[in-house]
PDB file of C-alpha atoms in Angstrom:
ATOM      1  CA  UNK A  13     -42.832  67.413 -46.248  1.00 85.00           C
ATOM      2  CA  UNK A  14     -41.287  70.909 -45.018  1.00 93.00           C
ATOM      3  CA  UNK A  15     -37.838  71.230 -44.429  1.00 94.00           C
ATOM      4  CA  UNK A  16     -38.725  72.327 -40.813  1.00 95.00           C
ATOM      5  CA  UNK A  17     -40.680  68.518 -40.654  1.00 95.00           C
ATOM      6  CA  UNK A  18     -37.236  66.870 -42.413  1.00 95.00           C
ATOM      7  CA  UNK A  19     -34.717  68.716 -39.859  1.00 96.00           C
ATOM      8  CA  UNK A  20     -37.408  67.037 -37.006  1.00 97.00           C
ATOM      9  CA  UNK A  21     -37.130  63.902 -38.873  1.00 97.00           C
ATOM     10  CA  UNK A  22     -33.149  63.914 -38.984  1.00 96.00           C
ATOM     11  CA  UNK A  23     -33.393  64.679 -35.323  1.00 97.00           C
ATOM     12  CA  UNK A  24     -35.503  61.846 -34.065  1.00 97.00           C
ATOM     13  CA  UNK A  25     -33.585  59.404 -36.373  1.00 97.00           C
ATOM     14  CA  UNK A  26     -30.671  59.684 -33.929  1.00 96.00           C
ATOM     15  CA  UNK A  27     -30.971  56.917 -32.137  1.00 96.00           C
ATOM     16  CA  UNK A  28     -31.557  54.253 -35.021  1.00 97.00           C
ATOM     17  CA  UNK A  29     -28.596  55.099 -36.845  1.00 96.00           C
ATOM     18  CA  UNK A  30     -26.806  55.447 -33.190  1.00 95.00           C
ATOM     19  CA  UNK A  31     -28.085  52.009 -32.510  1.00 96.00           C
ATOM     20  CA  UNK A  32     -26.509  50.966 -36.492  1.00 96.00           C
ATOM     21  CA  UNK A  33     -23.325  52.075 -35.399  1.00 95.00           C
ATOM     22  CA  UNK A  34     -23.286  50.405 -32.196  1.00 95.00           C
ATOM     23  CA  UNK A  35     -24.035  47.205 -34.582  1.00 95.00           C
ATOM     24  CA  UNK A  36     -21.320  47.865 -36.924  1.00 94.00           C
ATOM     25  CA  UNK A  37     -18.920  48.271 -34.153  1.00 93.00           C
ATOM     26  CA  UNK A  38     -20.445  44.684 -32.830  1.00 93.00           C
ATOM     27  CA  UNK A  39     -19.321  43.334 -36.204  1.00 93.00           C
ATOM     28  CA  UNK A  40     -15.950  44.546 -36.078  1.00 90.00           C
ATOM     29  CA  UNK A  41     -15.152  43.646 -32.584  1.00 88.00           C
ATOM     30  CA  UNK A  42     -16.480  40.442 -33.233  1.00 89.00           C
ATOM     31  CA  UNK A  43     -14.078  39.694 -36.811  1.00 87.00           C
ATOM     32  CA  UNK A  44     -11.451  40.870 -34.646  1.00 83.00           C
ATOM     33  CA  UNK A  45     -11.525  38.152 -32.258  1.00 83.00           C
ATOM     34  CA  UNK A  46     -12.135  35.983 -35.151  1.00 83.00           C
ATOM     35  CA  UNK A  47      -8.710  37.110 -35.833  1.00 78.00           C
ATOM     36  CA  UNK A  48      -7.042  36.260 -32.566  1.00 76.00           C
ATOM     37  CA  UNK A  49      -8.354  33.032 -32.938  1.00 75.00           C
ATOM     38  CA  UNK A  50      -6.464  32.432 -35.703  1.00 71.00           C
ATOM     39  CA  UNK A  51      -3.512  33.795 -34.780  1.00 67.00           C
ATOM     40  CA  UNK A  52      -0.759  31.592 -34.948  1.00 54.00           C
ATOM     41  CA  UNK A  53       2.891  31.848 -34.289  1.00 48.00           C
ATOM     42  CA  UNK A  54       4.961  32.511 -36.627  1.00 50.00           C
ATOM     43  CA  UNK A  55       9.066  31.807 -36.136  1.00 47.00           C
ATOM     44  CA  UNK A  56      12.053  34.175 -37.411  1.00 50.00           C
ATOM     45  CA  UNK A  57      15.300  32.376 -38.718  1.00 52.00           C
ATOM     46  CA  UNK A  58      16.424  32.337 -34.990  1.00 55.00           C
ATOM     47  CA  UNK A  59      13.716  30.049 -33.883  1.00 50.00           C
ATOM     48  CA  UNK A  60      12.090  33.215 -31.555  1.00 52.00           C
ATOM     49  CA  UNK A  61       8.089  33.967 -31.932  1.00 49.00           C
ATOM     50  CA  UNK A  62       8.626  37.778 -31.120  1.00 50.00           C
ATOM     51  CA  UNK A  63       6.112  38.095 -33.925  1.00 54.00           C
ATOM     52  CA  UNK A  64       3.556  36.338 -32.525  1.00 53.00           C
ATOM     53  CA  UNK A  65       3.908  37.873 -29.478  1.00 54.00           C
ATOM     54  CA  UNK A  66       3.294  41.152 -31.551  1.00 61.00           C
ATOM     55  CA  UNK A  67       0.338  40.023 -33.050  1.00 74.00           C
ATOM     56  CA  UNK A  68      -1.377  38.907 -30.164  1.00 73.00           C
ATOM     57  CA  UNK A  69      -1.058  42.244 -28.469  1.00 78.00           C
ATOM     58  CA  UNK A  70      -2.292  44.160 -31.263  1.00 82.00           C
ATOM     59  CA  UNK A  71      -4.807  42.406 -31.682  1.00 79.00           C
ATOM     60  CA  UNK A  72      -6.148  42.592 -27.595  1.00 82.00           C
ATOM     61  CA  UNK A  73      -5.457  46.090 -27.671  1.00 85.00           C
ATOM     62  CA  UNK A  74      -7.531  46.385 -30.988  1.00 87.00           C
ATOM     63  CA  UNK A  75     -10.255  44.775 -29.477  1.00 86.00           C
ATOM     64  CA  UNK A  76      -9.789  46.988 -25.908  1.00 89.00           C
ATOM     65  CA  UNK A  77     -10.239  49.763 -28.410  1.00 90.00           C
ATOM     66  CA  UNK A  78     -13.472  48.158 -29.808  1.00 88.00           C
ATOM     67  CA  UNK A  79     -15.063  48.063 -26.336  1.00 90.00           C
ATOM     68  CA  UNK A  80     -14.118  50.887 -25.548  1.00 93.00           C
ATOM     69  CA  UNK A  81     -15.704  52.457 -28.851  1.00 92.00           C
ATOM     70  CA  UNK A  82     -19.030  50.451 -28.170  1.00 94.00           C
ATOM     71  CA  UNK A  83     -19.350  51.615 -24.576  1.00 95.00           C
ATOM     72  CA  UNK A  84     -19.328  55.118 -25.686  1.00 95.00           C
ATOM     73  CA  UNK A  85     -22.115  54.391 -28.687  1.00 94.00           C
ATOM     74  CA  UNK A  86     -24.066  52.810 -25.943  1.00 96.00           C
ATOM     75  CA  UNK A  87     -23.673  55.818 -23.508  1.00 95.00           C
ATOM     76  CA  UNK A  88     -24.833  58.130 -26.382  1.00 95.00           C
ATOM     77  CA  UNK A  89     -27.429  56.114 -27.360  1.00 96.00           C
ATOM     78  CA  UNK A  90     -29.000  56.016 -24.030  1.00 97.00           C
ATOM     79  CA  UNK A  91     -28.695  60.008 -23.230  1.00 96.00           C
ATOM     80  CA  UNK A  92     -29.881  60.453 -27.647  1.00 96.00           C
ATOM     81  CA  UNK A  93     -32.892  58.064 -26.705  1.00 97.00           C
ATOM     82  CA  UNK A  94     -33.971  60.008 -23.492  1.00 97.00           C
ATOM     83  CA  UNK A  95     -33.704  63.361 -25.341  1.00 97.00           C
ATOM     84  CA  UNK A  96     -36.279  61.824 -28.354  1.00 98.00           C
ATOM     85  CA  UNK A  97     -38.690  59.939 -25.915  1.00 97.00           C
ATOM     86  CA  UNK A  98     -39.105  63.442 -23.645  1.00 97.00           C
ATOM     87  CA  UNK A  99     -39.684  65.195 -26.873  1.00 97.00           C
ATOM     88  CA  UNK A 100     -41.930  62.343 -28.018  1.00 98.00           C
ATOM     89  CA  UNK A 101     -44.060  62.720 -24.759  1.00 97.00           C
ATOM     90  CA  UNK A 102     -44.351  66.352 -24.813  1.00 96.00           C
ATOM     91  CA  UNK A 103     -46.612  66.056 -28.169  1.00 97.00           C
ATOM     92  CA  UNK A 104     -49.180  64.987 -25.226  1.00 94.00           C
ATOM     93  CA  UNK A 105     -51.730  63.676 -27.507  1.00 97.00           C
ATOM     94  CA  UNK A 106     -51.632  59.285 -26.484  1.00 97.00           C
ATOM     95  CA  UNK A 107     -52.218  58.084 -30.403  1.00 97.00           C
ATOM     96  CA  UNK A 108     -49.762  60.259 -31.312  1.00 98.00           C
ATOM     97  CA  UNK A 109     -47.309  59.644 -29.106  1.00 98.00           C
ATOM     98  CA  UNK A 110     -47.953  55.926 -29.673  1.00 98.00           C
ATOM     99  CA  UNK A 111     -47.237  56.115 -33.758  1.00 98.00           C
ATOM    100  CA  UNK A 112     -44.135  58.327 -33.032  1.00 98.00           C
ATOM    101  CA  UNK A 113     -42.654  55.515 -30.393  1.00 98.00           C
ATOM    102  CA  UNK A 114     -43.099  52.658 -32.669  1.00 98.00           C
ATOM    103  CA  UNK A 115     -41.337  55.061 -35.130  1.00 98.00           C
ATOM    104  CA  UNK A 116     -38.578  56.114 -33.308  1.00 98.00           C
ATOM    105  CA  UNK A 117     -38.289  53.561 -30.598  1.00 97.00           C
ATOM    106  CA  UNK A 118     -38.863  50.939 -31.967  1.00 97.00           C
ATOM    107  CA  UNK A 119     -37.810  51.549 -34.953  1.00 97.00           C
ATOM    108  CA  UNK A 120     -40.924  50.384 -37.231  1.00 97.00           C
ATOM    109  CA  UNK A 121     -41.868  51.355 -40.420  1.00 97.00           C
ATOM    110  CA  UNK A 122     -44.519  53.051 -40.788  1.00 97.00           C
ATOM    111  CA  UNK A 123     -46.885  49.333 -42.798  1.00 97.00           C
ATOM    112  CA  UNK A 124     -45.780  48.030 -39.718  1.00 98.00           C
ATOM    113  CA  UNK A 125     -47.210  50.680 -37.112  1.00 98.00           C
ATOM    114  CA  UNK A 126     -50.168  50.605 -39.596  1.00 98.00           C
ATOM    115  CA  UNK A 127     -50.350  47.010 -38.995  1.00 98.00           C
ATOM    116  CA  UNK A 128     -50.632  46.898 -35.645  1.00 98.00           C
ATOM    117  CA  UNK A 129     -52.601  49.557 -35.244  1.00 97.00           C
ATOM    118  CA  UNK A 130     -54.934  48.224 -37.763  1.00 97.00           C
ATOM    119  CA  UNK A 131     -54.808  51.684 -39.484  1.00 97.00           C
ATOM    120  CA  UNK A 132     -54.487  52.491 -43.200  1.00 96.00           C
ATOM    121  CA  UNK A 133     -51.054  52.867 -44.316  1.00 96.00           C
ATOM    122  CA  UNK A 134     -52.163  56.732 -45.325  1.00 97.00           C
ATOM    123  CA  UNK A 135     -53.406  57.636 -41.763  1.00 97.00           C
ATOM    124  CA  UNK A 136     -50.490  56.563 -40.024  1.00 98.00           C
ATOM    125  CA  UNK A 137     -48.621  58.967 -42.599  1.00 97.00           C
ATOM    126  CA  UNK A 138     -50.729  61.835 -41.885  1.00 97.00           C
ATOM    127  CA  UNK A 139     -50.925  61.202 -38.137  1.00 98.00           C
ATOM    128  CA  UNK A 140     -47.098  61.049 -38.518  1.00 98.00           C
ATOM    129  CA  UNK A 141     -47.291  64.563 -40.024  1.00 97.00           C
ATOM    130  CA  UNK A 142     -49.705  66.071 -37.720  1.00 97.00           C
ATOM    131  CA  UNK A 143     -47.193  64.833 -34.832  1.00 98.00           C
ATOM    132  CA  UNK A 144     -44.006  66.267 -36.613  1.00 97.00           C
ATOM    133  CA  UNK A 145     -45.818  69.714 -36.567  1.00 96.00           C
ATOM    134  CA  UNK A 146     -46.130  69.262 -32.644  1.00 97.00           C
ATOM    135  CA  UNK A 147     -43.141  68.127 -31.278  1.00 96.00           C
ATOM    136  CA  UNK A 148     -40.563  70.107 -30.246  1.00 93.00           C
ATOM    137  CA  UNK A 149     -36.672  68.964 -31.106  1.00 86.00           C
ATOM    138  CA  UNK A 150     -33.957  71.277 -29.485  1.00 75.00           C
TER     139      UNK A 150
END
């Protein structure tokens, strides 16, 4: 591969490590209000649950913070996705466009775009090539 072909490569890969992060974040949000399930109260030597209390409200605002995070992935995601499919389209020939959807849509590797196009593992590689040399990435 060229480095010009690698750079496109980087470039359309956006949105599947985009959609990865979005995932992690998922994760985290979602051990987070593991957490707060868990939470219990937990008394000083004066009988008060100020701690508790504490805890709780850390541990909303954490996962406030989480949402928050996610809903910005997802809104970058969305305009990163829009960006690849227009310069997906613009390649303008339909097989091609086709093997570079599954591959950067979709997120399929390229045995499994072979697969289901019932192509050889080796054409879908050098159709992939062919349709790095044509598309245009900003």
């Amino acid at each position: 591969m060229t480095e010009e072909q690698m750079e496109k490569i980087n470039w359309l890969n956006r949105a599947f490590y985009a959609d990865n992060m979005i995932k992690a974040l998922e994760a985290i949000r979602e051990r987070n209000k593991s957490i707060a399930e868990r939470c219990t109260a937990s008394y000083d030597s004066n009988g008060s649950s100020g701690s508790y209390a504490n805890s709780q409200e850390t541990i909303i605002h954490t996962i406030c913070d989480d949402n928050i995070r996610i809903q910005k992935q997802l809104d970058e995601l969305i305009i990163c996705r829009a960006e690849i499919k227009e310069a997906i389209e613009g390649i303008g020939n339909a097989e091609l466009v086709t093997i570079m959807n599954m591959r950067y849509l979709a997120y399929m590797k390229p045995y499994q775009i072979a697969e289901a196009l019932h192509y050889d593992r080796k054409t879908i590689q050098r159709k992939h090539k062919t349709a790095l040399d044509l598309i245009r990435c900003p």
